[in-house]
């Protein structure tokens, strides 16, 4: 049995990760300040004597003895990370410093939940890990993008300078049960709108693309990455390479929900990336043939069922 710390463990992805790690027989300490996560996401785990929930902000140091750390604490949706951009940068950067300092001191292995946003509005398609990205350093999204880029740099520097055992994964758009209903991300927005037969809010002309990964596939990739030997640190892309336009996503959700919703076109937010698709060759090679298994339709049906129940529909 390993002792594992999950920062941001009460969030959408973190709660699935805590559940998976407990099911594998580990002891899990979930640390969260509940900015975008909630106790509700992990309430079903509270009866497990090997699960511990701690309210703490990663911008403050934290001390504990563990074998592994998954560093997920950071708001991930544009609405939430732009709400208090200074705090978002502090969470990414000071959170990384605090968790890396802890990993160094207790000799734990540490994994950073980085993001496809480090590629910005990419000029290389699909994105490979050796692409340095195209990020506006002073735009609305920069608090998140640059915070995550700085965190990657910190991880690499702690690795080279202090031999900390690090892992970096770059997560591409992930969706699934326990997404925050008000976080404004495209999958949750469209499903909730469709379930109420409201217009579907497409930003821009809907030709921009994203590649959507169901959360279970991400958790599998994440845990496989943590289990790799110390010599492989990443960064490695974890995402579903099947790319869709936002308009196609809207049409698919209308079809699956049987909604009477119409498409409504709204202004495109600043610096909204035009396309995004992971090249997952490295993940396949290093993570024992890992690749996403859940098709968009299957994942959307599970997510639709979740929101239906959440909204008593
Ligand atoms: P989320 O907002 O549901 O989860 C983030 C969690 O971190 C929340 O529980 C929140 O309360 C907590 N948190 C935020 N600031 C904190 C702080 N200062 N101290 C302690 N806890 C704090 O988002 P998510 O989608 O579950 O994302 C989890 C991680 O994965 C994030 O680091 C995010 O950047 C990364 N990621 C997610 C996606 C995606 O598509 N969901 C894509 C790329 C990267
Ligand atoms: N989007 C949209 N309507 C919405 C929410 C988002 O058209 O109600 C678009 C958004 O402009 C972006 C894409 O969907 O092009 C994905 O947005 P999301 O916020 O989910 O993720 P990110 O932009 O961080 O990839």
Short mmCIF file of C-alpha atoms and ligand atoms in Angstrom, two decimals:
data_model
loop_
_atom_site.label_atom_id
_atom_site.label_comp_id
_atom_site.label_asym_id
_atom_site.label_seq_id
_atom_site.Cartn_x
_atom_site.Cartn_y
_atom_site.Cartn_z
CA UNK A 1 0.00 0.00 0.00
CA UNK A 2 1.36 3.40 -1.02
CA UNK A 3 0.53 6.72 0.64
CA UNK A 4 -0.46 9.18 -2.07
CA UNK A 5 -1.19 12.90 -1.92
CA UNK A 6 -3.59 14.33 -4.52
CA UNK A 7 -3.74 18.14 -4.62
CA UNK A 8 -6.95 19.40 -6.20
CA UNK A 9 -8.40 16.01 -5.28
CA UNK A 10 -11.93 17.32 -4.74
CA UNK A 11 -12.16 18.60 -8.31
CA UNK A 12 -13.51 16.93 -11.41
CA UNK A 13 -10.39 14.95 -12.42
CA UNK A 14 -8.96 14.73 -8.89
CA UNK A 15 -12.04 12.99 -7.49
CA UNK A 16 -11.83 10.29 -10.18
CA UNK A 17 -8.13 9.88 -9.46
CA UNK A 18 -8.67 9.54 -5.68
CA UNK A 19 -11.32 6.90 -6.33
CA UNK A 20 -9.07 4.93 -8.66
CA UNK A 21 -6.07 5.05 -6.29
CA UNK A 22 -8.20 3.88 -3.36
CA UNK A 23 -9.66 1.05 -5.46
CA UNK A 24 -6.12 -0.08 -6.16
CA UNK A 25 -5.53 -0.41 -2.40
CA UNK A 26 -3.59 2.78 -1.70
CA UNK A 27 -3.97 5.28 1.11
CA UNK A 28 -5.05 8.63 -0.33
CA UNK A 29 -4.77 12.11 1.14
CA UNK A 30 -6.89 14.59 -0.80
CA UNK A 31 -5.94 18.23 -0.39
CA UNK A 32 -8.18 20.99 -1.73
CA UNK A 33 -9.26 24.57 -0.99
CA UNK A 34 -12.69 23.95 -2.63
CA UNK A 35 -12.34 26.88 -5.04
CA UNK A 36 -13.81 24.90 -7.94
CA UNK A 37 -13.99 21.46 -6.35
CA UNK A 38 -16.38 20.35 -3.62
CA UNK A 39 -16.80 17.83 -0.83
CA UNK A 40 -19.73 16.48 -2.81
CA UNK A 41 -17.30 15.09 -5.40
CA UNK A 42 -15.59 12.88 -2.80
CA UNK A 43 -18.37 12.36 -0.25
CA UNK A 44 -18.72 8.73 -1.37
CA UNK A 45 -15.08 8.13 -0.40
CA UNK A 46 -15.33 9.50 3.14
CA UNK A 47 -16.35 6.16 4.69
CA UNK A 48 -13.12 4.59 3.46
CA UNK A 49 -10.64 4.54 6.37
CA UNK A 50 -7.78 4.91 3.89
CA UNK A 51 -9.12 8.22 2.57
CA UNK A 52 -8.35 11.58 4.21
CA UNK A 53 -9.70 14.96 3.13
CA UNK A 54 -7.82 18.12 4.07
CA UNK A 55 -8.79 21.75 3.40
CA UNK A 56 -5.59 23.51 2.39
CA UNK A 57 -4.40 26.04 -0.17
CA UNK A 58 -1.33 24.91 -2.14
CA UNK A 59 0.05 28.44 -2.21
CA UNK A 60 0.94 27.75 1.45
CA UNK A 61 3.55 25.10 2.33
CA UNK A 62 2.24 21.72 3.46
CA UNK A 63 4.12 18.90 5.15
CA UNK A 64 3.27 15.22 5.14
CA UNK A 65 5.04 11.90 4.54
CA UNK A 66 3.88 10.26 1.32
CA UNK A 67 5.32 8.08 -1.46
CA UNK A 68 3.75 9.90 -4.40
CA UNK A 69 2.20 13.29 -5.14
CA UNK A 70 -0.21 14.10 -7.97
CA UNK A 71 -0.31 17.90 -8.33
CA UNK A 72 -3.68 18.86 -9.80
CA UNK A 73 -4.63 21.92 -7.76
CA UNK A 74 -5.53 24.72 -10.20
CA UNK A 75 -8.80 25.95 -11.67
CA UNK A 76 -9.04 24.60 -15.21
CA UNK A 77 -11.97 26.30 -16.92
CA UNK A 78 -11.46 29.72 -18.52
CA UNK A 79 -14.25 31.32 -16.44
CA UNK A 80 -12.75 30.12 -13.19
CA UNK A 81 -9.08 30.71 -13.96
CA UNK A 82 -9.82 34.22 -15.24
CA UNK A 83 -11.95 35.10 -12.18
CA UNK A 84 -8.80 35.87 -10.16
CA UNK A 85 -5.87 35.64 -12.57
CA UNK A 86 -3.23 36.57 -10.00
CA UNK A 87 -4.41 33.79 -7.73
CA UNK A 88 -4.34 31.38 -10.70
CA UNK A 89 -0.67 32.13 -11.37
CA UNK A 90 0.12 31.86 -7.65
CA UNK A 91 -1.64 28.50 -7.49
CA UNK A 92 0.34 27.13 -10.43
CA UNK A 93 3.71 28.58 -9.53
CA UNK A 94 3.74 28.69 -5.71
CA UNK A 95 1.77 25.42 -5.64
CA UNK A 96 4.49 23.81 -7.77
CA UNK A 97 7.28 25.25 -5.59
CA UNK A 98 5.59 24.04 -2.40
CA UNK A 99 4.85 20.56 -3.72
CA UNK A 100 8.28 20.16 -5.32
CA UNK A 101 9.91 21.30 -2.08
CA UNK A 102 7.90 18.67 -0.25
CA UNK A 103 8.79 15.98 -2.82
CA UNK A 104 12.46 16.89 -2.50
CA UNK A 105 12.40 16.74 1.28
CA UNK A 106 10.55 13.43 1.59
CA UNK A 107 11.95 11.91 -1.64
CA UNK A 108 8.51 11.35 -3.13
CA UNK A 109 7.74 10.93 -6.80
CA UNK A 110 5.66 13.86 -8.11
CA UNK A 111 3.42 14.20 -11.17
CA UNK A 112 2.36 17.54 -12.60
CA UNK A 113 -1.03 17.91 -14.32
CA UNK A 114 0.08 20.24 -17.10
CA UNK A 115 -2.04 21.12 -20.07
CA UNK A 116 -2.32 21.38 -23.84
CA UNK A 117 -2.62 25.13 -23.16
CA UNK A 118 1.18 25.24 -23.00
CA UNK A 119 0.94 25.01 -26.82
CA UNK A 120 -1.33 28.11 -26.88
CA UNK A 121 -2.92 28.70 -30.30
CA UNK A 122 -0.72 26.09 -32.00
CA UNK A 123 0.93 26.54 -35.37
CA UNK A 124 1.94 22.86 -35.49
CA UNK A 125 -0.80 20.32 -35.93
CA UNK A 126 -1.25 17.83 -34.31
CA UNK A 127 0.82 18.93 -31.32
CA UNK A 128 3.90 16.91 -30.40
CA UNK A 129 5.73 17.33 -27.11
CA UNK A 130 8.75 18.95 -28.76
CA UNK A 131 6.64 21.87 -30.02
CA UNK A 132 7.34 24.96 -27.87
CA UNK A 133 3.94 26.51 -28.42
CA UNK A 134 2.44 29.83 -29.44
CA UNK A 135 1.21 31.58 -26.31
CA UNK A 136 0.23 35.22 -25.81
CA UNK A 137 2.14 36.05 -22.61
CA UNK A 138 -0.08 39.04 -21.75
CA UNK A 139 -3.51 37.87 -22.87
CA UNK A 140 -6.55 36.79 -20.85
CA UNK A 141 -5.51 33.14 -20.90
CA UNK A 142 -1.90 33.84 -19.92
CA UNK A 143 -2.48 33.48 -16.17
CA UNK A 144 -3.25 29.84 -16.81
CA UNK A 145 -0.99 29.12 -19.80
CA UNK A 146 2.10 30.86 -18.46
CA UNK A 147 1.47 29.61 -14.92
CA UNK A 148 1.45 26.05 -16.23
CA UNK A 149 4.52 26.69 -18.42
CA UNK A 150 6.40 28.08 -15.42
CA UNK A 151 5.34 25.04 -13.38
CA UNK A 152 6.79 22.74 -16.06
CA UNK A 153 10.03 24.71 -15.90
CA UNK A 154 10.10 24.38 -12.09
CA UNK A 155 9.53 20.65 -12.34
CA UNK A 156 12.41 20.25 -14.79
CA UNK A 157 14.69 22.41 -12.67
CA UNK A 158 13.97 20.52 -9.44
CA UNK A 159 14.66 17.35 -11.39
CA UNK A 160 18.00 18.50 -12.82
CA UNK A 161 19.19 20.47 -9.81
CA UNK A 162 17.89 18.33 -6.94
CA UNK A 163 17.24 14.93 -8.52
CA UNK A 164 13.54 15.10 -7.69
CA UNK A 165 11.69 12.24 -9.40
CA UNK A 166 9.21 14.08 -11.60
CA UNK A 167 6.57 13.28 -14.22
CA UNK A 168 4.85 15.82 -16.45
CA UNK A 169 1.68 15.07 -18.39
CA UNK A 170 0.00 17.52 -20.77
CA UNK A 171 -3.71 16.91 -20.52
CA UNK A 172 -5.95 17.72 -23.51
CA UNK A 173 -9.63 18.66 -23.13
CA UNK A 174 -11.17 16.15 -20.76
CA UNK A 175 -14.84 15.73 -19.88
CA UNK A 176 -17.04 13.39 -17.89
CA UNK A 177 -19.07 12.97 -14.73
CA UNK A 178 -18.45 15.46 -11.87
CA UNK A 179 -17.61 18.35 -14.18
CA UNK A 180 -18.70 21.53 -12.43
CA UNK A 181 -22.09 22.45 -13.99
CA UNK A 182 -21.27 26.18 -13.97
CA UNK A 183 -17.67 26.06 -15.07
CA UNK A 184 -18.48 27.21 -18.59
CA UNK A 185 -16.59 24.49 -20.40
CA UNK A 186 -17.99 23.52 -23.72
CA UNK A 187 -19.14 19.96 -22.98
CA UNK A 188 -20.94 20.83 -19.73
CA UNK A 189 -22.43 24.03 -21.19
CA UNK A 190 -23.81 22.30 -24.28
CA UNK A 191 -25.23 19.32 -22.35
CA UNK A 192 -26.96 21.51 -19.77
CA UNK A 193 -28.36 23.79 -22.49
CA UNK A 194 -29.59 20.79 -24.49
CA UNK A 195 -31.20 19.17 -21.45
CA UNK A 196 -33.24 22.37 -20.98
CA UNK A 197 -33.96 22.75 -24.72
CA UNK A 198 -32.16 26.10 -24.62
CA UNK A 199 -30.10 27.51 -27.48
CA UNK A 200 -26.59 26.07 -27.75
CA UNK A 201 -24.04 28.88 -27.35
CA UNK A 202 -21.36 28.48 -30.00
CA UNK A 203 -18.54 31.00 -29.62
CA UNK A 204 -17.28 32.15 -33.02
CA UNK A 205 -18.35 30.24 -36.12
CA UNK A 206 -17.90 26.83 -34.48
CA UNK A 207 -15.13 25.79 -36.87
CA UNK A 208 -12.50 25.78 -34.12
CA UNK A 209 -11.58 22.26 -33.09
CA UNK A 210 -10.91 20.36 -29.88
CA UNK A 211 -10.15 16.70 -29.18
CA UNK A 212 -12.24 15.38 -26.29
CA UNK A 213 -11.02 12.73 -23.90
CA UNK A 214 -13.26 10.90 -21.44
CA UNK A 215 -11.98 11.16 -17.87
CA UNK A 216 -11.48 7.39 -17.39
CA UNK A 217 -8.97 7.31 -20.25
CA UNK A 218 -7.05 10.18 -18.66
CA UNK A 219 -6.91 8.48 -15.25
CA UNK A 220 -5.53 5.34 -16.88
CA UNK A 221 -2.82 7.37 -18.66
CA UNK A 222 -2.01 9.35 -15.53
CA UNK A 223 -1.51 6.31 -13.29
CA UNK A 224 0.52 4.57 -15.98
CA UNK A 225 2.74 7.65 -16.21
CA UNK A 226 3.31 7.65 -12.45
CA UNK A 227 4.33 3.98 -12.66
CA UNK A 228 7.02 4.52 -15.31
CA UNK A 229 10.70 4.28 -14.38
CA UNK A 230 12.52 7.33 -13.03
CA UNK A 231 14.33 7.98 -16.31
CA UNK A 232 11.11 8.89 -18.16
CA UNK A 233 9.91 12.29 -16.93
CA UNK A 234 7.90 13.52 -19.93
CA UNK A 235 6.31 15.81 -20.81
CA UNK A 236 3.85 13.47 -22.43
CA UNK A 237 0.54 14.32 -24.12
CA UNK A 238 -2.50 12.54 -22.69
CA UNK A 239 -5.56 13.12 -24.83
CA UNK A 240 -7.88 11.65 -27.40
CA UNK A 241 -6.58 12.38 -30.92
CA UNK A 242 -10.06 12.29 -32.48
CA UNK A 243 -10.69 15.92 -33.40
CA UNK A 244 -14.11 17.58 -33.75
CA UNK A 245 -15.27 21.08 -34.58
CA UNK A 246 -17.27 22.77 -31.84
CA UNK A 247 -20.24 22.84 -34.20
CA UNK A 248 -20.01 19.06 -34.66
CA UNK A 249 -19.94 18.66 -30.89
CA UNK A 250 -23.09 20.80 -30.56
CA UNK A 251 -24.90 18.76 -33.22
CA UNK A 252 -23.85 15.48 -31.60
CA UNK A 253 -25.14 16.60 -28.19
CA UNK A 254 -28.46 17.75 -29.68
CA UNK A 255 -28.80 14.34 -31.36
CA UNK A 256 -27.94 12.34 -28.22
CA UNK A 257 -30.24 14.32 -25.94
CA UNK A 258 -33.06 14.61 -28.50
CA UNK A 259 -33.16 18.34 -27.68
CA UNK A 260 -35.16 20.94 -29.60
CA UNK A 261 -32.29 23.42 -29.13
CA UNK A 262 -31.07 25.70 -31.93
CA UNK A 263 -27.50 26.85 -32.49
CA UNK A 264 -26.78 30.40 -31.30
CA UNK A 265 -23.54 32.08 -32.44
CA UNK A 266 -21.75 34.40 -30.01
CA UNK A 267 -18.43 36.32 -30.08
CA UNK A 268 -15.26 34.24 -29.86
CA UNK A 269 -13.31 34.89 -26.62
CA UNK A 270 -9.84 36.49 -26.87
CA UNK A 271 -6.99 34.14 -27.84
CA UNK A 272 -9.31 31.15 -28.22
CA UNK A 273 -7.14 28.45 -29.88
CA UNK A 274 -8.31 27.62 -33.43
CA UNK A 275 -7.37 23.95 -33.31
CA UNK A 276 -6.11 21.37 -30.92
CA UNK A 277 -5.22 17.72 -31.37
CA UNK A 278 -2.67 15.66 -29.45
CA UNK A 279 -0.06 13.50 -31.09
CA UNK A 280 -0.04 10.57 -28.66
CA UNK A 281 2.80 8.52 -30.18
CA UNK A 282 5.03 9.14 -27.15
CA UNK A 283 2.32 8.07 -24.69
CA UNK A 284 1.69 4.87 -26.67
CA UNK A 285 5.39 4.11 -26.68
CA UNK A 286 6.19 4.89 -23.04
CA UNK A 287 2.93 3.99 -21.30
CA UNK A 288 2.67 0.33 -22.40
CA UNK A 289 0.52 1.00 -25.43
CA UNK A 290 -1.88 3.36 -23.63
CA UNK A 291 -4.51 4.91 -25.87
CA UNK A 292 -8.01 6.26 -25.29
CA UNK A 293 -10.72 3.58 -25.39
CA UNK A 294 -13.91 5.59 -24.90
CA UNK A 295 -15.48 7.08 -28.02
CA UNK A 296 -17.07 10.51 -27.89
CA UNK A 297 -20.63 9.18 -28.14
CA UNK A 298 -20.14 6.71 -25.27
CA UNK A 299 -18.51 9.31 -23.04
CA UNK A 300 -21.16 11.92 -23.85
CA UNK A 301 -23.98 9.49 -22.99
CA UNK A 302 -22.43 8.87 -19.55
CA UNK A 303 -21.97 12.61 -19.00
CA UNK A 304 -25.51 13.41 -20.16
CA UNK A 305 -26.89 10.81 -17.72
CA UNK A 306 -24.84 12.43 -14.92
CA UNK A 307 -26.14 15.95 -15.59
CA UNK A 308 -29.72 14.67 -15.96
CA UNK A 309 -29.53 13.16 -12.50
CA UNK A 310 -27.75 16.20 -11.05
CA UNK A 311 -30.44 18.52 -12.37
CA UNK A 312 -33.33 16.18 -11.45
CA UNK A 313 -34.46 15.91 -15.07
P1 LIG B 1 -11.24 21.45 -11.35
O1 LIG B 1 -11.40 22.91 -11.30
O2 LIG B 1 -12.46 20.60 -11.24
O3 LIG B 1 -10.21 20.94 -10.25
C1 LIG B 1 -9.19 21.72 -9.70
C2 LIG B 1 -9.19 21.49 -8.21
O4 LIG B 1 -8.13 22.25 -7.62
C3 LIG B 1 -10.49 21.96 -7.53
O5 LIG B 1 -10.95 20.97 -6.64
C4 LIG B 1 -10.08 23.23 -6.81
O6 LIG B 1 -10.88 23.51 -5.70
C5 LIG B 1 -8.64 22.92 -6.47
N1 LIG B 1 -7.83 24.12 -6.26
C6 LIG B 1 -7.77 25.24 -7.04
N2 LIG B 1 -6.90 26.12 -6.53
C7 LIG B 1 -6.39 25.54 -5.40
C8 LIG B 1 -5.46 25.97 -4.42
N3 LIG B 1 -4.86 27.17 -4.49
N4 LIG B 1 -5.17 25.13 -3.40
C9 LIG B 1 -5.78 23.92 -3.30
N5 LIG B 1 -6.68 23.47 -4.20
C10 LIG B 1 -6.97 24.28 -5.24
O7 LIG B 1 -10.48 21.15 -12.71
P2 LIG B 1 -10.05 19.77 -13.38
O8 LIG B 1 -10.61 19.76 -14.74
O9 LIG B 1 -10.34 18.64 -12.47
O10 LIG B 1 -8.48 19.98 -13.51
C11 LIG B 1 -7.55 19.35 -12.65
C12 LIG B 1 -6.14 19.63 -13.15
O11 LIG B 1 -5.98 19.13 -14.47
C13 LIG B 1 -5.80 21.12 -13.20
O12 LIG B 1 -4.47 21.31 -12.78
C14 LIG B 1 -5.94 21.46 -14.67
O13 LIG B 1 -5.11 22.52 -15.03
C15 LIG B 1 -5.51 20.16 -15.33
N6 LIG B 1 -6.09 20.05 -16.68
C16 LIG B 1 -7.42 19.80 -16.86
C17 LIG B 1 -7.93 19.72 -18.15
C18 LIG B 1 -9.39 19.43 -18.43
O14 LIG B 1 -9.78 19.37 -19.60
N7 LIG B 1 -10.24 19.21 -17.45
C19 LIG B 1 -7.09 19.92 -19.25
C20 LIG B 1 -5.75 20.19 -19.01
C21 LIG B 1 -5.26 20.24 -17.72
N1 LIG B 2 -17.12 27.16 -26.37
C1 LIG B 2 -18.32 27.41 -27.02
N2 LIG B 2 -19.43 27.56 -26.28
C2 LIG B 2 -19.45 27.43 -24.93
C3 LIG B 2 -18.23 27.16 -24.26
C4 LIG B 2 -17.08 27.04 -25.02
O1 LIG B 2 -18.36 27.51 -28.26
O2 LIG B 2 -20.54 27.56 -24.32
C5 LIG B 2 -15.90 26.98 -27.18
C6 LIG B 2 -14.71 27.80 -26.73
O3 LIG B 2 -14.75 29.08 -27.32
C7 LIG B 2 -13.56 26.96 -27.24
C8 LIG B 2 -14.08 25.52 -27.11
O4 LIG B 2 -15.49 25.63 -27.05
O5 LIG B 2 -13.32 27.22 -28.60
C9 LIG B 2 -13.57 24.79 -25.88
O6 LIG B 2 -13.81 25.61 -24.76
P1 LIG B 2 -13.50 25.14 -23.26
O7 LIG B 2 -13.69 26.34 -22.40
O8 LIG B 2 -14.28 23.93 -22.95
O9 LIG B 2 -11.98 24.68 -23.29
P2 LIG B 2 -10.62 25.37 -23.84
O10 LIG B 2 -10.94 26.59 -24.63
O11 LIG B 2 -9.85 25.68 -22.62
O12 LIG B 2 -10.04 24.30 -24.68
#
